[in-house]
Amino acid sequence: MNDKVVEANPGVLDGLDNYLNLVGAQQPTWLDAESLARVKSELSTQPPLVFAGEVDTLRSRLAAAAAGKAFLLQGGDCAETFADATADRIRNRVKTLLQMAVVLMYGSSMPVIKMGRMAGQFAKPRSSDTETREGVTLPAYRGDAVNGYDFTEESRKHDPERLLKAYHTSASTLNLIRAFTTGGFADLRLVHDWNKGFIDNPANARYESLAKEIDRAIKFMAASGVESSELRATEFYVSHEALLFDYERPMTRIDSRTGTPYDTSGHMVWIGERTRLIDGAHVDFLSRVRNPIGVKLGPNTQVDDVLALIDKLDPNREPGRLTFITRMGATKIREALPKLVEAVRDSDATPLWITDPMHGNGITTANGYKSRRFDDVMDEVRGFFEVHRAAGTFPGGIHIELTGDDVAECLGGSEQIDEATLEERYESLCDPRLNHMQSLELAFLVAEELSDR
Ligand code: PEP
Ligand code: CO
């Protein structure tokens, strides 16, 4: 990867900016054009966060998942924050994902691709541009890359300097992730250690007994002379919603090996439910970068929408290029998903299908919290597996909002978090996340579904 423009294929650079001619939904209204220009120019000279070769490797891993030979685990915060980019919190999230991956791998006997909603998930689409509290109306919070959460005029201004802070926070987050996952911490022989530091609960206990079985298997392998370096380190990818052109465009660079553009802000980027318009700026821009692309599909998605997205984003039908992330809601998935899956199955495309059982299941509790019922989340996952089983297609992964911390944001789970508990341990600035225990419980459910196949 090279920062300088090296022999881009003719027209590539012009094409990248074509999004400027199209409608770009959900963009900030920056107050200061001069500082925006300075920030964009600075971003464009910063080192890439990920490398084109890693992105290509990920594409081949996702191709395996699309072919039914691997499973994708994608998870992390709804909205990362600058304040929470601490070593402890990042470690807890990585540990939680590693634990879930072990559960899934053991249940499915398949490789699990580990991917954080991390190191870039700093911008949020909103259903309303404003927020009103006690008669005062201010711009909505759009993620730390755009404005502050504090409910003051000053904090809610869209400040381009925040894009630089998002870049640097992503860089330090990714640095720690890379250290954890390649520096010995992710060694499968430490499978018990990942469970330490979390409070005791039924999901942890279940995990412990699985960890014991894994230990035995590893000792057996060692005794029979198998020494695998694969045990010591793990691949770990990062992803986020590619929402802000003023961040993604400067982070897009021409790969010196191939002369093609890569968005170096993350390995995989996705297009949200609110920005996936076929003629919109997001779809156009991401159609021109080489990264694996995800697209969220809500309950109103039509077959024609999906086929048009495939033609635009994956015209060459390249394995691993395109992932559909369905987020239908537990009550709708069994009706809304089959026609999409069947139409794609009967076409020449082979995208990866994964389930996001979070975003179609939002509720507001009587005491005013944005929440989700753990039972609904589980039910959507079950529905996802049912639909794919019936269609003969592969349910290739899950996309989860989670944290390694002991928060109370989603209702239920074996700890039976109720509405009153939300008042004690609700921390998310955006959507409610599964806590550590709920995340492990979900992983066990998915593992059972996978082993039943
Ligand atoms: C999200 O993933 O946080 C999100 C906003 O999702 P969606 O685009 O599916 O609503
Ligand atoms: Co969310």
XYZ file of N, CA and C in Angstrom, residues 126-267:
426
model
N -29.135 8.566 11.833
C -30.210 8.783 12.811
C -31.543 8.909 12.099
N -32.610 8.488 12.786
C -33.922 8.624 12.136
C -34.433 10.057 12.225
N -33.913 10.828 13.181
C -34.306 12.236 13.259
C -33.059 13.115 13.339
N -33.103 14.270 12.663
C -31.948 15.181 12.690
C -31.794 15.879 14.030
N -32.870 15.897 14.809
C -32.822 16.661 16.063
C -33.292 15.804 17.238
N -32.983 16.293 18.426
C -33.443 15.637 19.651
C -34.012 16.721 20.555
N -35.160 16.432 21.161
C -35.776 17.421 22.044
C -35.839 16.877 23.464
N -35.318 17.664 24.405
C -35.412 17.295 25.823
C -35.977 18.475 26.588
N -37.039 18.224 27.318
C -37.691 19.259 28.130
C -37.837 20.571 27.365
N -38.359 20.478 26.158
C -38.645 21.686 25.394
C -37.457 22.276 24.641
N -36.253 21.718 24.848
C -35.083 22.235 24.134
C -34.747 21.286 22.980
N -34.600 21.859 21.765
C -34.287 21.033 20.597
C -32.876 21.338 20.096
N -32.080 20.278 19.938
C -30.699 20.414 19.454
C -30.450 19.352 18.384
N -29.360 19.517 17.616
C -29.029 18.470 16.638
C -28.837 17.124 17.345
N -29.260 16.046 16.685
C -29.102 14.703 17.255
C -27.616 14.344 17.362
N -27.313 13.472 18.299
C -25.959 12.904 18.409
C -25.715 11.990 17.216
N -24.606 12.193 16.488
C -24.340 11.392 15.285
C -23.080 10.560 15.406
N -22.652 10.330 16.631
C -21.428 9.550 16.828
C -20.259 10.484 17.099
N -19.265 9.958 17.829
C -18.147 10.799 18.259
C -17.343 11.375 17.094
N -17.444 10.797 15.918
C -16.729 11.348 14.761
C -17.365 12.646 14.263
N -18.579 12.941 14.745
C -19.284 14.126 14.249
C -19.529 15.158 15.360
N -20.144 14.711 16.450
C -20.432 15.656 17.541
C -20.425 14.948 18.886
N -20.657 15.730 19.973
C -20.593 15.165 21.317
C -21.977 14.737 21.794
N -21.976 13.847 22.787
C -23.251 13.338 23.307
C -23.889 14.328 24.287
N -23.080 15.114 24.966
C -23.628 16.082 25.935
C -24.690 16.936 25.275
N -25.756 17.159 26.018
C -26.894 17.870 25.426
C -26.729 19.382 25.579
N -25.702 19.939 24.890
C -25.520 21.388 24.864
C -25.299 21.796 23.412
N -25.546 23.054 23.142
C -25.398 23.533 21.777
C -23.964 23.340 21.284
N -23.032 23.682 22.166
C -21.625 23.591 21.810
C -21.254 22.148 21.437
N -21.656 21.221 22.314
C -21.255 19.825 22.096
C -21.916 19.213 20.853
N -23.122 19.648 20.555
C -23.829 19.024 19.418
C -23.457 19.617 18.052
N -22.552 20.613 18.037
C -22.098 21.140 16.743
C -21.318 20.082 15.986
N -21.438 20.065 14.673
C -20.709 19.095 13.857
C -19.292 19.626 13.613
N -18.333 19.015 14.268
C -16.976 19.553 14.304
C -16.019 18.641 13.528
N -15.510 19.109 12.379
C -14.657 18.244 11.544
C -13.393 17.760 12.242
N -12.908 18.503 13.239
C -11.704 18.045 13.953
C -11.921 16.650 14.539
N -13.177 16.330 14.798
C -13.491 15.019 15.378
C -13.142 13.862 14.435
N -13.106 14.148 13.130
C -12.736 13.092 12.175
C -11.293 12.636 12.425
N -10.437 13.606 12.752
C -9.041 13.255 13.036
C -8.943 12.445 14.311
N -9.737 12.851 15.303
C -9.732 12.104 16.564
C -10.258 10.684 16.324
N -11.237 10.548 15.445
C -11.758 9.211 15.126
C -10.651 8.365 14.482
N -9.897 8.993 13.580
C -8.791 8.267 12.945
C -7.774 7.803 13.989
N -7.344 8.724 14.853
C -6.293 8.368 15.823
C -6.797 7.355 16.854
N -8.055 7.487 17.238
C -8.611 6.514 18.188
C -8.730 5.148 17.526
N -9.101 5.138 16.268
C -9.155 3.868 15.532
C -7.762 3.248 15.455
N -6.763 4.100 15.197
C -5.387 3.584 15.079
C -4.939 2.953 16.395
N -5.224 3.609 17.520
C -4.745 3.027 18.774
C -5.574 1.808 19.163
N -6.852 1.810 18.818
C -7.675 0.624 19.083
C -7.152 -0.568 18.280
N -6.900 -0.321 17.000
C -6.439 -1.403 16.133
C -5.060 -1.904 16.561
N -4.230 -0.978 17.021
C -2.914 -1.376 17.512
C -3.043 -2.360 18.669
N -3.939 -2.082 19.585
C -4.139 -2.961 20.735
C -4.759 -4.293 20.290
N -5.712 -4.220 19.375
C -6.317 -5.460 18.870
C -5.244 -6.343 18.237
N -4.388 -5.722 17.439
C -3.334 -6.506 16.782
C -2.399 -7.113 17.826
N -2.089 -6.345 18.873
C -1.212 -6.871 19.929
C -1.882 -8.048 20.636
N -3.144 -7.904 20.972
C -3.857 -8.981 21.666
C -3.951 -10.243 20.815
N -4.246 -10.075 19.536
C -4.596 -11.259 18.747
C -3.377 -11.922 18.102
N -2.247 -11.225 18.077
C -1.065 -11.878 17.510
C 0.067 -11.999 18.521
N -0.064 -11.350 19.665
C 1.051 -11.311 20.624
C 0.975 -12.364 21.718
N 0.148 -13.386 21.554
C 0.127 -14.460 22.545
C -1.176 -14.573 23.324
N -1.891 -13.459 23.418
C -3.116 -13.427 24.213
C -4.219 -14.309 23.633
N -4.235 -14.448 22.306
C -5.299 -15.226 21.658
C -4.919 -16.691 21.496
N -3.793 -17.100 22.126
C -3.359 -18.501 22.058
C -4.477 -19.402 22.571
N -4.872 -20.362 21.763
C -5.993 -21.246 22.151
C -5.696 -21.990 23.450
N -4.401 -22.105 23.787
C -4.094 -22.771 25.052
C -4.444 -21.904 26.258
N -4.778 -20.644 26.005
C -5.188 -19.750 27.097
C -6.711 -19.622 27.159
N -7.395 -20.592 26.591
C -8.838 -20.498 26.436
C -9.562 -20.264 27.778
N -8.944 -20.771 28.883
C -9.531 -20.516 30.210
C -9.339 -19.063 30.634
N -8.170 -18.528 30.280
C -7.830 -17.182 30.769
C -8.793 -16.126 30.234
N -9.340 -16.346 29.042
C -10.257 -15.337 28.486
C -11.496 -15.206 29.350
N -11.758 -16.204 30.137
C -12.961 -16.196 30.976
C -12.718 -15.487 32.303
N -11.429 -15.237 32.604
C -11.111 -14.634 33.909
C -11.493 -13.157 33.923
N -11.871 -12.693 35.098
C -12.174 -11.273 35.236
C -13.632 -10.966 34.975
N -14.359 -11.873 34.337
C -15.794 -11.676 34.162
C -16.497 -12.261 35.383
N -17.577 -11.633 35.804
C -18.247 -12.144 36.996
C -18.865 -13.520 36.717
N -18.912 -14.345 37.778
C -19.433 -15.715 37.634
C -20.891 -15.693 37.217
N -21.233 -16.543 36.294
C -22.640 -16.684 35.909
C -22.794 -17.976 35.115
N -24.011 -18.391 34.826
C -24.212 -19.689 34.174
C -23.511 -19.809 32.816
N -23.500 -18.727 32.051
C -22.870 -18.805 30.729
C -21.368 -19.021 30.873
N -20.748 -18.334 31.858
C -19.312 -18.535 32.092
C -19.021 -19.970 32.485
N -19.908 -20.537 33.336
C -19.695 -21.907 33.814
C -19.768 -22.874 32.636
N -20.740 -22.645 31.761
C -20.869 -23.504 30.581
C -19.627 -23.377 29.704
N -19.156 -22.144 29.588
C -17.941 -21.895 28.807
C -16.754 -22.647 29.412
N -16.616 -22.596 30.747
C -15.511 -23.273 31.423
C -15.484 -24.757 31.086
N -16.668 -25.390 31.063
C -16.619 -26.831 30.815
C -16.251 -27.102 29.356
N -16.664 -26.217 28.457
C -16.235 -26.366 27.068
C -14.719 -26.142 26.943
N -14.219 -25.160 27.702
C -12.781 -24.865 27.659
C -11.985 -26.091 28.116
N -12.510 -26.811 29.090
C -11.823 -28.031 29.558
C -11.720 -29.060 28.429
N -12.818 -29.210 27.684
C -12.777 -30.164 26.559
C -11.738 -29.734 25.522
N -11.687 -28.423 25.273
C -10.720 -27.925 24.288
C -9.291 -28.191 24.776
N -9.065 -27.962 26.063
C -7.764 -28.256 26.663
C -7.342 -29.692 26.402
N -8.305 -30.588 26.655
C -7.991 -32.013 26.461
C -7.630 -32.290 25.003
N -8.413 -31.667 24.103
C -8.147 -31.886 22.677
C -6.765 -31.356 22.295
N -6.396 -30.204 22.860
C -5.095 -29.619 22.524
C -3.965 -30.492 23.087
N -4.144 -30.990 24.319
C -3.114 -31.863 24.904
C -2.976 -33.145 24.077
N -4.113 -33.629 23.606
C -4.076 -34.843 22.777
C -3.274 -34.565 21.503
N -3.557 -33.413 20.894
C -2.829 -33.061 19.670
C -1.332 -32.947 19.928
N -0.988 -32.279 21.053
C 0.433 -32.098 21.373
C 1.091 -33.459 21.595
N 0.375 -34.347 22.313
C 0.938 -35.674 22.595
C 1.160 -36.456 21.307
N 0.294 -36.216 20.335
C 0.484 -36.952 19.081
C 1.396 -36.204 18.111
N 2.070 -35.192 18.647
C 3.117 -34.544 17.853
C 2.643 -33.419 16.944
N 1.382 -33.045 17.018
C 0.893 -31.946 16.183
C 1.256 -30.626 16.863
N 2.036 -29.815 16.213
C 2.375 -28.491 16.752
C 1.853 -27.471 15.765
N 0.812 -26.771 16.099
C 0.272 -25.867 15.110
C 0.452 -24.415 15.527
N 1.091 -23.658 14.653
C 1.260 -22.228 14.962
C -0.097 -21.530 14.898
N -1.048 -22.199 14.253
C -2.402 -21.629 14.159
C -3.015 -21.416 15.538
N -2.546 -22.191 16.513
C -3.132 -22.076 17.852
C -2.705 -20.783 18.534
N -1.550 -20.278 18.143
C -0.938 -19.204 18.908
C -1.498 -17.813 18.617
N -1.859 -17.579 17.389
C -2.340 -16.250 17.011
C -3.604 -16.416 16.197
N -4.343 -15.372 16.054
C -5.548 -15.493 15.240
C -5.702 -14.276 14.344
N -6.291 -14.485 13.205
C -6.656 -13.344 12.365
C -7.831 -12.641 13.024
N -7.813 -11.340 12.991
C -8.936 -10.577 13.553
C -9.128 -9.370 12.644
N -10.331 -9.193 12.144
C -10.587 -8.118 11.196
C -11.437 -7.034 11.840
N -11.363 -5.827 11.289
C -12.207 -4.748 11.805
C -13.125 -4.209 10.708
N -14.267 -3.696 11.146
C -15.290 -3.242 10.207
C -16.120 -2.141 10.848
N -16.731 -1.341 10.017
C -17.659 -0.323 10.513
C -18.589 0.098 9.377
N -19.635 0.842 9.726
C -20.502 1.385 8.686
C -19.771 2.530 7.995
N -19.630 2.429 6.679
C -18.979 3.502 5.915
C -20.024 4.582 5.658
N -20.127 5.505 6.585
C -21.206 6.493 6.517
C -20.719 7.857 6.030
N -19.561 8.280 6.553
C -19.097 9.650 6.304
C -18.099 9.702 5.153
N -18.513 10.343 4.069
C -17.597 10.460 2.929
C -16.348 11.258 3.302
N -16.495 12.210 4.216
C -15.343 13.046 4.567
C -14.297 12.269 5.367
N -14.623 11.063 5.765
C -13.655 10.170 6.397
C -13.219 9.070 5.418
N -14.194 8.422 4.801
C -13.887 7.259 3.959
C -13.121 7.651 2.690
N -13.474 8.787 2.101
C -12.793 9.170 0.844
C -11.310 9.469 1.072
N -10.956 10.292 2.085
C -9.515 10.513 2.296
C -8.770 9.248 2.719
N -9.469 8.283 3.310
C -8.813 7.046 3.725
C -8.694 6.040 2.570
N -9.258 6.392 1.434
C -9.208 5.485 0.287
C -7.943 5.748 -0.528
N -7.175 4.728 -0.742
C -5.866 4.854 -1.397
C -5.738 3.840 -2.528
N -4.857 4.182 -3.452
C -4.617 3.274 -4.563
C -3.546 2.263 -4.152
N -3.870 1.011 -4.244
C -2.936 -0.060 -3.892
C -1.833 -0.131 -4.929
N -0.577 -0.071 -4.471
C 0.530 -0.009 -5.429
C 0.705 -1.312 -6.203
N 0.182 -2.422 -5.664
C 0.347 -3.693 -6.380
C -0.590 -3.786 -7.573
N -1.812 -3.249 -7.376
C -2.837 -3.519 -8.390
C -3.379 -2.266 -9.063
N -3.032 -1.089 -8.506
C -3.562 0.151 -9.079
C -5.046 0.337 -8.819
N -5.581 -0.405 -7.859
C -7.022 -0.287 -7.569
C -7.231 0.311 -6.179
N -8.399 0.968 -5.972
C -8.622 1.652 -4.695
C -9.111 0.732 -3.571
N -8.554 0.935 -2.389
C -8.996 0.246 -1.178
C -9.364 1.309 -0.154
N -10.464 1.104 0.533
C -10.790 1.970 1.655
C -10.014 1.431 2.852
N -8.945 2.140 3.223
C -8.034 1.613 4.247
C -8.471 1.969 5.664
N -9.721 2.392 5.833
C -10.205 2.701 7.189
C -10.639 1.436 7.922
N -10.824 0.327 7.209
C -11.223 -0.925 7.856
C -11.159 -2.040 6.831
N -11.138 -3.295 7.312
C -11.049 -4.396 6.348
C -12.344 -4.536 5.554
